[in-house]
CSV table of C-alpha atoms in Angstrom, one decimal:
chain,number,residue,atom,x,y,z
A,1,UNK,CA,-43.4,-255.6,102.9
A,2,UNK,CA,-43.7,-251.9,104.3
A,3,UNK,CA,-40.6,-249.8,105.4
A,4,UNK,CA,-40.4,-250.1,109.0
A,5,UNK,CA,-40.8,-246.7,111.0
A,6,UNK,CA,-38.4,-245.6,113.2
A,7,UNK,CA,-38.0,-243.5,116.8
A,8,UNK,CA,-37.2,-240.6,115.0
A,9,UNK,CA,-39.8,-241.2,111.9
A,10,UNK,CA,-42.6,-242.2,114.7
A,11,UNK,CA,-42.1,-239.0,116.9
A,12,UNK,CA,-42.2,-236.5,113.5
A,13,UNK,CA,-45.6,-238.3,112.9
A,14,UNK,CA,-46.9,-237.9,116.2
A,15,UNK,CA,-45.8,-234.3,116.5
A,16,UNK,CA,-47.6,-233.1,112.6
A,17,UNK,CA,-50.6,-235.0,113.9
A,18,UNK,CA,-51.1,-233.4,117.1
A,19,UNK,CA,-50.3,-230.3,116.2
A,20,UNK,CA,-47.1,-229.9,118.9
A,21,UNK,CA,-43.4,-229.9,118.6
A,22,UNK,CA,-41.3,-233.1,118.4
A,23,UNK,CA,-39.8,-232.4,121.9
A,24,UNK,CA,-43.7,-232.9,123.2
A,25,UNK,CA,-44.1,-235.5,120.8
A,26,UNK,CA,-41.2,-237.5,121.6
A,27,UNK,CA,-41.9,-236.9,126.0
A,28,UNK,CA,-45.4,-238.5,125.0
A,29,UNK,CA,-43.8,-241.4,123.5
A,30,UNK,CA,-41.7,-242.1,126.2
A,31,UNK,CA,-44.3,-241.5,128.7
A,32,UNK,CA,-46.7,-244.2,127.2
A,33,UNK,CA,-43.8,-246.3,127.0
A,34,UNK,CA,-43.0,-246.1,130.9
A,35,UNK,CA,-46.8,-245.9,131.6
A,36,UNK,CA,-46.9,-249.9,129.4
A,37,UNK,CA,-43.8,-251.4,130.8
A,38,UNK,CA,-44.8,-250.1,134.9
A,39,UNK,CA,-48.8,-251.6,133.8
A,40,UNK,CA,-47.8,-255.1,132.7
A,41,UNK,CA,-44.8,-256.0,134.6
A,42,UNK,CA,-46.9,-255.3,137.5
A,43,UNK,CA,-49.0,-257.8,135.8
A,44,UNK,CA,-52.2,-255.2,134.5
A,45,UNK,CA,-53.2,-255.1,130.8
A,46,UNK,CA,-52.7,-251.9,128.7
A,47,UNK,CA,-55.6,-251.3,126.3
A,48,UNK,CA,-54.6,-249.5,123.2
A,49,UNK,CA,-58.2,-248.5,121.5
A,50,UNK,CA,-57.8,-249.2,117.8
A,51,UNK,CA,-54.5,-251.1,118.2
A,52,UNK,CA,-54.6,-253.9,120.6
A,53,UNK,CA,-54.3,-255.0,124.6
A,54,UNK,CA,-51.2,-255.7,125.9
A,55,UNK,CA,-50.5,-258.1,128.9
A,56,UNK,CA,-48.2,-260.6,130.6
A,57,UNK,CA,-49.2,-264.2,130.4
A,58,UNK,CA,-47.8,-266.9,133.0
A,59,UNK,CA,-45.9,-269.7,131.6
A,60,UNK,CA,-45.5,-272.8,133.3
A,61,UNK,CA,-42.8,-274.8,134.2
A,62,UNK,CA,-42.4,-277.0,130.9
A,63,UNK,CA,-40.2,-279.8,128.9
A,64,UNK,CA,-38.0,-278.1,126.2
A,65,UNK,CA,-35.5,-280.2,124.2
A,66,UNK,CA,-31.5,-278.8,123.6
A,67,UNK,CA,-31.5,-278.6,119.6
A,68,UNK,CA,-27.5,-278.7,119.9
A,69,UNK,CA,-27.4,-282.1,121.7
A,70,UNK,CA,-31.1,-283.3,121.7
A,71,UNK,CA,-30.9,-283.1,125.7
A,72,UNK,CA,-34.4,-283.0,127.5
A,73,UNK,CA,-34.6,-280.6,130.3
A,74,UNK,CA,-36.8,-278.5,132.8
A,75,UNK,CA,-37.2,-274.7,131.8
A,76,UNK,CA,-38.7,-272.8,135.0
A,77,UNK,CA,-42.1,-271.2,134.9
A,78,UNK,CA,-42.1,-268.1,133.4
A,79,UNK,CA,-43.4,-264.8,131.9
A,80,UNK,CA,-44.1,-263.2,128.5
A,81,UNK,CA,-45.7,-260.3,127.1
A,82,UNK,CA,-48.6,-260.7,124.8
A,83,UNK,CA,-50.4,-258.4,122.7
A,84,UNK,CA,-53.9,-259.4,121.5
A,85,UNK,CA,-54.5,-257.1,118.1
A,86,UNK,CA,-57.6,-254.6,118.0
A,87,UNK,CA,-60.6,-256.1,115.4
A,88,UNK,CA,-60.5,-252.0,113.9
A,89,UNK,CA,-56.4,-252.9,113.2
A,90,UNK,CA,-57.3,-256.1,111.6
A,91,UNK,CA,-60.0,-254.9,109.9
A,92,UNK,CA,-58.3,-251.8,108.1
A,93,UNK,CA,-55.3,-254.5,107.4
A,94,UNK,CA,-57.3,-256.7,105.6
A,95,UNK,CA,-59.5,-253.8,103.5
């Protein structure tokens, strides 16, 4: 398995790609970040191109069993982020 890239790592990246400082870089990372979270708590979708959609799904209200004490009970409906990954992203994976 690949090293996983960090904050820091991801923002030096982002900065030699685009040509700008890390300061930029790492504004633009934060920016996208807010831009996300605001878009699919609010229930939109966020479209990455060449990396994926992300969105919030519904989950109903549902069974679950306690694996401590084997207890059924009710968990409430719910919410969850999803992330559907882009066909380019699979693609270049599996190549």
């Amino acid at each position: 398995m690949a090293d996983q890239m960090t904050k820091a790592q991801l923002v030096a990246a982002l900065a030699e790609e685009t040509g700008s400082d890390k300061k930029s870089a790492s504004a633009m990372l934060d920016a996208l970040s807010g831009i996300v979270t605001r878009t699919v708590s609010g229930g939109g979708a966020v479209t990455l191109p060449g990396i994926g959609k992300i969105y919030c799904r519904e989950r109903p209200e549902r069974q679950v069993r306690n694996p401590a004490t084997g207890e059924q009970m009710t968990k409430a409906a719910d919410r969850t982020v999803k992330m559907t990954v882009a066909k380019a992203l699979k693609d270049a994976i599996n190549s």
